[in-house]
Short mmCIF file of C-alpha atoms in Angstrom, two decimals:
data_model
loop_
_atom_site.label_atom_id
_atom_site.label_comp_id
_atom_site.label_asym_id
_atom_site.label_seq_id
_atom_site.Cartn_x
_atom_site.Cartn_y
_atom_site.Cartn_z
CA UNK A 58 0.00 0.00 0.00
CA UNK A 59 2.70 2.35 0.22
CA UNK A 60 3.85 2.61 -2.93
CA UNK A 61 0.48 1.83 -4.80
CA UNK A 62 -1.47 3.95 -2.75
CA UNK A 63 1.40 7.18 -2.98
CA UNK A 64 0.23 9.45 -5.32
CA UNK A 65 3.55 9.72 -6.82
CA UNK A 66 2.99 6.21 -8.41
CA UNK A 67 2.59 7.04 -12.09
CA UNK A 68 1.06 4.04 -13.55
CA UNK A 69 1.22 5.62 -16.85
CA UNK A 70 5.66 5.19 -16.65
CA UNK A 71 5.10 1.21 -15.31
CA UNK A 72 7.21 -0.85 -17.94
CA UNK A 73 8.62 1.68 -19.30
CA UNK A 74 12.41 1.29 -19.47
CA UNK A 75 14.80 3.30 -17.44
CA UNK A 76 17.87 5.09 -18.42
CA UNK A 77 21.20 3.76 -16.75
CA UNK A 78 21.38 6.33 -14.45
CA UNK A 79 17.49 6.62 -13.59
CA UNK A 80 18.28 9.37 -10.16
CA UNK A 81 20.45 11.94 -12.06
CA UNK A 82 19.71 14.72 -9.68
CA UNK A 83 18.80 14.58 -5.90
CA UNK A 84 18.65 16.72 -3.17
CA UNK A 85 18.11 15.91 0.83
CA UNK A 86 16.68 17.53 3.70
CA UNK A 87 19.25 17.48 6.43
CA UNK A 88 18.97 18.78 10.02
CA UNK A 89 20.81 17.56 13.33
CA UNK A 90 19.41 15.23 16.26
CA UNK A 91 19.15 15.63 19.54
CA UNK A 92 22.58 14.58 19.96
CA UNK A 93 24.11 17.16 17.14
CA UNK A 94 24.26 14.41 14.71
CA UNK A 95 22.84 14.75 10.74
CA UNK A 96 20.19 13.30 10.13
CA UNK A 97 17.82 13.17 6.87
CA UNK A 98 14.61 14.27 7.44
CA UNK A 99 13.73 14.29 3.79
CA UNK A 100 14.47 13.32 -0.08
CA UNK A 101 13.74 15.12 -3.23
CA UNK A 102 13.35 13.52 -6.13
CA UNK A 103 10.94 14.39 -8.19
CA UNK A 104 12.74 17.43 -9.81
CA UNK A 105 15.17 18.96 -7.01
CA UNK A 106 16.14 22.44 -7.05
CA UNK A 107 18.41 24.95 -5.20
CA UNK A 108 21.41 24.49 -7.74
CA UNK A 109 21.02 27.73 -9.27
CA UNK A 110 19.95 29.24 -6.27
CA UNK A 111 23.22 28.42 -4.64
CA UNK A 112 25.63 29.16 -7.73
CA UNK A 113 24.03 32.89 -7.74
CA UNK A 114 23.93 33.21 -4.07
CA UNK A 115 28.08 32.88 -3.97
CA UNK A 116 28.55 34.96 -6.98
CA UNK A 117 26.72 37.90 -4.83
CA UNK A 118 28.90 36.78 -1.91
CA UNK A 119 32.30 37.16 -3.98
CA UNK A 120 30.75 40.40 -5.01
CA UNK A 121 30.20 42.48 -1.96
CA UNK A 122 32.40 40.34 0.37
CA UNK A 123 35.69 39.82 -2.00
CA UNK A 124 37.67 39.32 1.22
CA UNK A 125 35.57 36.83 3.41
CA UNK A 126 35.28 34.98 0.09
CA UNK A 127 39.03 34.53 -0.47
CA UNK A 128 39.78 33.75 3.39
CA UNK A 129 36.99 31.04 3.33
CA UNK A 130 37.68 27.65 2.88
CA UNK A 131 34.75 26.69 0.99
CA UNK A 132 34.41 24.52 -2.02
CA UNK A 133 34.10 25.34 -5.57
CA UNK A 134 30.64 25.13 -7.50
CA UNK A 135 31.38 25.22 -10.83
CA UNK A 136 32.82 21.59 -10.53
CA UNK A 137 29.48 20.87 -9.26
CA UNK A 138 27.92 22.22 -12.59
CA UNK A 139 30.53 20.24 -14.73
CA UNK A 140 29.77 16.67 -13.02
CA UNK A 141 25.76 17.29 -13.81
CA UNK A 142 25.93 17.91 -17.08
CA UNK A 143 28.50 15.33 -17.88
CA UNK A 144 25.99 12.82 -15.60
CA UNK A 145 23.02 13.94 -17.94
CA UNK A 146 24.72 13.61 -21.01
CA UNK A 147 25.99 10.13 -19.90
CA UNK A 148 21.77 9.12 -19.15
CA UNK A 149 21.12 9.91 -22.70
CA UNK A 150 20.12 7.56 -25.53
CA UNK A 151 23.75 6.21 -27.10
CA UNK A 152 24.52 7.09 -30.45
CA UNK A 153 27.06 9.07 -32.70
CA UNK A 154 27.64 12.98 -31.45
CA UNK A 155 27.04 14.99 -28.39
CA UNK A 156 23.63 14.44 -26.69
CA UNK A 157 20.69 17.33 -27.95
CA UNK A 158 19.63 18.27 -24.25
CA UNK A 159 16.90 20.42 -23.06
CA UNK A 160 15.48 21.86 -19.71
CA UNK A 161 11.95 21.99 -19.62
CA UNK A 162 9.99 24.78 -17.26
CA UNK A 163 6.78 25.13 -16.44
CA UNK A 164 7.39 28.78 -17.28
CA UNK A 165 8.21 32.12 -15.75
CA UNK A 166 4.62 32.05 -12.86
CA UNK A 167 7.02 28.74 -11.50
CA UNK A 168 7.89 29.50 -7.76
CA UNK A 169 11.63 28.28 -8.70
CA UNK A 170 12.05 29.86 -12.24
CA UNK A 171 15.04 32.07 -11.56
CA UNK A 172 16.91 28.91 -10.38
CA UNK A 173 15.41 26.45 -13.79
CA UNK A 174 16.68 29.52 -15.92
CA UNK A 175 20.04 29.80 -14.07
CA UNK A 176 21.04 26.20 -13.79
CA UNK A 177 19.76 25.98 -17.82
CA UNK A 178 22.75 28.24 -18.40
CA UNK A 179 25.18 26.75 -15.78
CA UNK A 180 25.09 23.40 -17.50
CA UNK A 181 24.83 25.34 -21.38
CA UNK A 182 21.13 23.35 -21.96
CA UNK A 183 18.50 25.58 -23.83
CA UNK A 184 15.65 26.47 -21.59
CA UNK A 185 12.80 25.24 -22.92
CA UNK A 186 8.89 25.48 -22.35
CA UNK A 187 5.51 22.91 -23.50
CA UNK A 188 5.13 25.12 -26.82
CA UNK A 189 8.84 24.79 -27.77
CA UNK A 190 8.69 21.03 -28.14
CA UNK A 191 6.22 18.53 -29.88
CA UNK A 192 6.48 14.45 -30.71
CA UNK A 193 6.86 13.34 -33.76
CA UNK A 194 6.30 9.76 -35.08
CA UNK A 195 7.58 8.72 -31.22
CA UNK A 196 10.63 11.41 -30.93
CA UNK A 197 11.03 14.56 -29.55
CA UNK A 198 11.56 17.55 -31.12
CA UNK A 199 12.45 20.92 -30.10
CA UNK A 200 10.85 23.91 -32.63
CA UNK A 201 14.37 25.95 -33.60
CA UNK A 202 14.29 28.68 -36.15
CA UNK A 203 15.57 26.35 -38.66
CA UNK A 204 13.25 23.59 -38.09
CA UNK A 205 12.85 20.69 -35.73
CA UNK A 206 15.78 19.56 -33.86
CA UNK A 207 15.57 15.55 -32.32
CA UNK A 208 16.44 16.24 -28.30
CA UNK A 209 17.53 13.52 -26.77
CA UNK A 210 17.70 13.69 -23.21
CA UNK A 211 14.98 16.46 -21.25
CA UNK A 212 15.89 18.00 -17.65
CA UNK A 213 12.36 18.18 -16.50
CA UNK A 214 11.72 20.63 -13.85
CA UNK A 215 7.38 19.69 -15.08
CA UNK A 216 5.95 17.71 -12.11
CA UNK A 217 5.65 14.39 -13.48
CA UNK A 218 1.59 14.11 -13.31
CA UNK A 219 1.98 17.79 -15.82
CA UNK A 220 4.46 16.73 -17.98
CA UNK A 221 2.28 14.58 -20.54
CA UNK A 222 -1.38 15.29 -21.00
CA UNK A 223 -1.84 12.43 -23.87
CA UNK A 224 -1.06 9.65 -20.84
CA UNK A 225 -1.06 11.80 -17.69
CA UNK A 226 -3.14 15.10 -16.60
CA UNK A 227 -4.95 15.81 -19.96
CA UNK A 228 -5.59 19.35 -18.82
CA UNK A 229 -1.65 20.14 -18.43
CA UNK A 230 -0.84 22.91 -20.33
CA UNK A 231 2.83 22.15 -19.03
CA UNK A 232 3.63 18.99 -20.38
CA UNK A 233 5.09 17.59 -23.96
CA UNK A 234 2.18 15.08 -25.73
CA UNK A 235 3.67 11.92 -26.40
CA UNK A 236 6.72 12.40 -23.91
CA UNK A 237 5.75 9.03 -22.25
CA UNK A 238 5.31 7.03 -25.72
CA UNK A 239 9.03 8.86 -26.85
CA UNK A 240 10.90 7.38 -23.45
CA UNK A 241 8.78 3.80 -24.18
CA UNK A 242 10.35 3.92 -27.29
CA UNK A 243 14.04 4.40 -25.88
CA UNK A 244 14.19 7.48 -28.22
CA UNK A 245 14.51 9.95 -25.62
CA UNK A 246 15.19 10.02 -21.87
CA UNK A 247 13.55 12.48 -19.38
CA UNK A 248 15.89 13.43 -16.18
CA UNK A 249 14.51 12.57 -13.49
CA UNK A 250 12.73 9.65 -14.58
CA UNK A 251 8.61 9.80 -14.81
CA UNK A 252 7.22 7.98 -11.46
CA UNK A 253 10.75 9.25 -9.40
CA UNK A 254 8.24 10.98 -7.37
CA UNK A 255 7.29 7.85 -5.55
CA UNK A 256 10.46 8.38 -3.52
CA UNK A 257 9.29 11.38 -2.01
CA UNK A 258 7.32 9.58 0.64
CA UNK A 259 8.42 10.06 4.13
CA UNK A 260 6.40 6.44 4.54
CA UNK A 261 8.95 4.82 3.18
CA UNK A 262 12.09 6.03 5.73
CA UNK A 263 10.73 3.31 8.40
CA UNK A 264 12.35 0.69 5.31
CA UNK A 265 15.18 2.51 4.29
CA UNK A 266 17.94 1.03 5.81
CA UNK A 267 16.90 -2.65 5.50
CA UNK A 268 16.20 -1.73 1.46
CA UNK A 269 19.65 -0.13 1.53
CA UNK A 270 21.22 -3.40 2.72
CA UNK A 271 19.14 -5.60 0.70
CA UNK A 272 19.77 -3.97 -2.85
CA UNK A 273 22.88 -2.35 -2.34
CA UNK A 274 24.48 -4.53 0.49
CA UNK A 275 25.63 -1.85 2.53
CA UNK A 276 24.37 0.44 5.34
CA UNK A 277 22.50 4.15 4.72
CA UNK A 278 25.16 6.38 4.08
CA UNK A 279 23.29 8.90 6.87
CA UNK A 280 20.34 7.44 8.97
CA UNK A 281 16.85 9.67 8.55
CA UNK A 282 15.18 10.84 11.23
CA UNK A 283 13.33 8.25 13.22
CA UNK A 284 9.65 7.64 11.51
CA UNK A 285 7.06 5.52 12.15
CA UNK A 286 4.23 4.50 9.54
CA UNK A 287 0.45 4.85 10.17
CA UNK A 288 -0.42 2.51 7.53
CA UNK A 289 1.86 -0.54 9.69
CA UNK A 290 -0.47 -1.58 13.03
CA UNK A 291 3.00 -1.86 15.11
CA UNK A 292 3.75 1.42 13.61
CA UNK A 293 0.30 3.41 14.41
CA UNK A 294 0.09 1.97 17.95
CA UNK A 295 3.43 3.33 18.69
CA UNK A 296 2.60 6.41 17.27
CA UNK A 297 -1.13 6.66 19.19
CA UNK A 298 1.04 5.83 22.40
CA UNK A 299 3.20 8.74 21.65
CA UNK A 300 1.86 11.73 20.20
CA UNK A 301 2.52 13.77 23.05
CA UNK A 302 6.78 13.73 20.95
CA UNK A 303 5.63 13.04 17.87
CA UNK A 304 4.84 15.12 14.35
CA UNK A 305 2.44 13.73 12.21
CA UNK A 306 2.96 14.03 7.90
CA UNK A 307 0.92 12.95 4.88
CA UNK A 308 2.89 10.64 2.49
CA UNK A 309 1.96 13.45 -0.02
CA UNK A 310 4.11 15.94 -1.22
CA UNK A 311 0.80 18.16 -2.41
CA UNK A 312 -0.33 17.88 0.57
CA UNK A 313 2.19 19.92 1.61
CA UNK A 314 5.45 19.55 4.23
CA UNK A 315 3.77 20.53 6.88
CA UNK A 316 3.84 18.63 10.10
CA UNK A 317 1.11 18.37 12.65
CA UNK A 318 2.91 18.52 16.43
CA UNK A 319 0.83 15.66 18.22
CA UNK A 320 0.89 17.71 21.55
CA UNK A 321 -1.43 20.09 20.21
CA UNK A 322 -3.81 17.55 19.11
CA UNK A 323 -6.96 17.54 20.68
CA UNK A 324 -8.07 13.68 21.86
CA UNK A 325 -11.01 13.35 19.06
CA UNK A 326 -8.46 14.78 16.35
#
């Protein structure tokens, strides 16, 4: 039930094949414990952001604080930048010449469209929108001045459930028709993967560690916070038996991040 029943679950992408390197970006949610030790609280998936954000935010710093910059031992970016674009390139369909790569945007009323423009010209990808792309005869094409152009690989920053409205939402003004049918075919890839937002459910951290072992034989690289599910009877007694230091939060990302402090809970809530 946790997967199936996770909104996030795109039936629509089930069978279709993935690209070698499905997870191309992630981000995580760190914070410490109670003891001062990291901990994840939370993984991102479904089309992470911040890259841009932090790129711009250290060009301002070098800016107005030349010195503090110079006498900080912090770590380069750009490297960052380099290793991304080399890692999307690498997802793409193989065949003779450089990868045609796009980013696609929801557009400039996006929350995060400063950072999808940004990062588009970190990594040197044209930033692309819905209108500038179409599917023909099961590839993608991007709408030049010239004429079409294949693309071969899409950075999607399109919510999955938006980014298709022949298989998905069919009132998405977002999304590419046929974008599902061109990765079925193996044409084209889309970065991160349609259905990676399945792996944004804080359900899943209870499993984590025992998945971790199982399918990559080794332990979590940093343990997440300590989570119980309500959907496991072990699980929701524990959690009824302890609200008083406990948060409660949906599986759902649009539900929002919120959580619910269980002290403030009254007993019929």
């Amino acid at each position: 039930e946790i997967v199936l029943g996770h909104r996030g679950y795109v039936r629509a992408a089930h069978g279709v094949p993935a690209s070698r390197r499905p997870l191309v970006t992630t981000a995580t949610d760190l914070g410490r414990d109670a003891a001062g030790a990291w901990a994840v609280f939370d993984d991102r998936t479904q089309a992470p952001s911040g890259a841009g954000y932090a790129m711009a935010t250290r060009r301002i710093v070098a800016q107005l604080l030349p010195r503090l910059h110079r006498d900080t031992d912090v770590a380069k970016l750009r490297g960052f930048f380099h290793t991304m674009t080399a890692a999307i390139l690498a997802a793409a369909p193989e065949h003779d010449g450089v990868p045609r790569t796009v980013l696609l945007s929801p557009g400039a009323a996006s929350e995060t469209a400063f950072d999808q423009a940004f990062t588009a010209s970190l990594l040197g990808f044209p930033l692309v929108e819905a209108d500038d792309l179409q599917v023909r005869a099961g590839r993608v094409q991007l709408c030049a001045s010239h004429g079409l152009v294949p693309v071969d690989a899409v950075l999607r920053r399109v919510d999955e459930t938006w980014a298709d409205p022949l298989e998905l939402r069919g009132d998405s003004r977002l999304g590419v028709a046929g974008l599902v049918e061109s990765v079925r075919s193996g044409s084209a890839v889309v970065i991160n993967p349609i259905g990676a937002g399945v792996l944004e459910n804080p359900g899943l951290q209870p499993y984590l560690p025992a998945l971790a072992e199982h399918l990559l034989g080794e332990p979590l690289a940093l343990p997440g916070a300590e989570t119980w599910w309500c959907g496991d009877d072990a699980g929701r007694a524990h959690v009824l038996a302890n609200l008083e230091r406990l948060v409660l939060k949906p599986i759902h990302r649009d539900e929002g991040d919120h959580a619910t402090p269980g002290w403030l809970l009254t007993a019929p809530e």
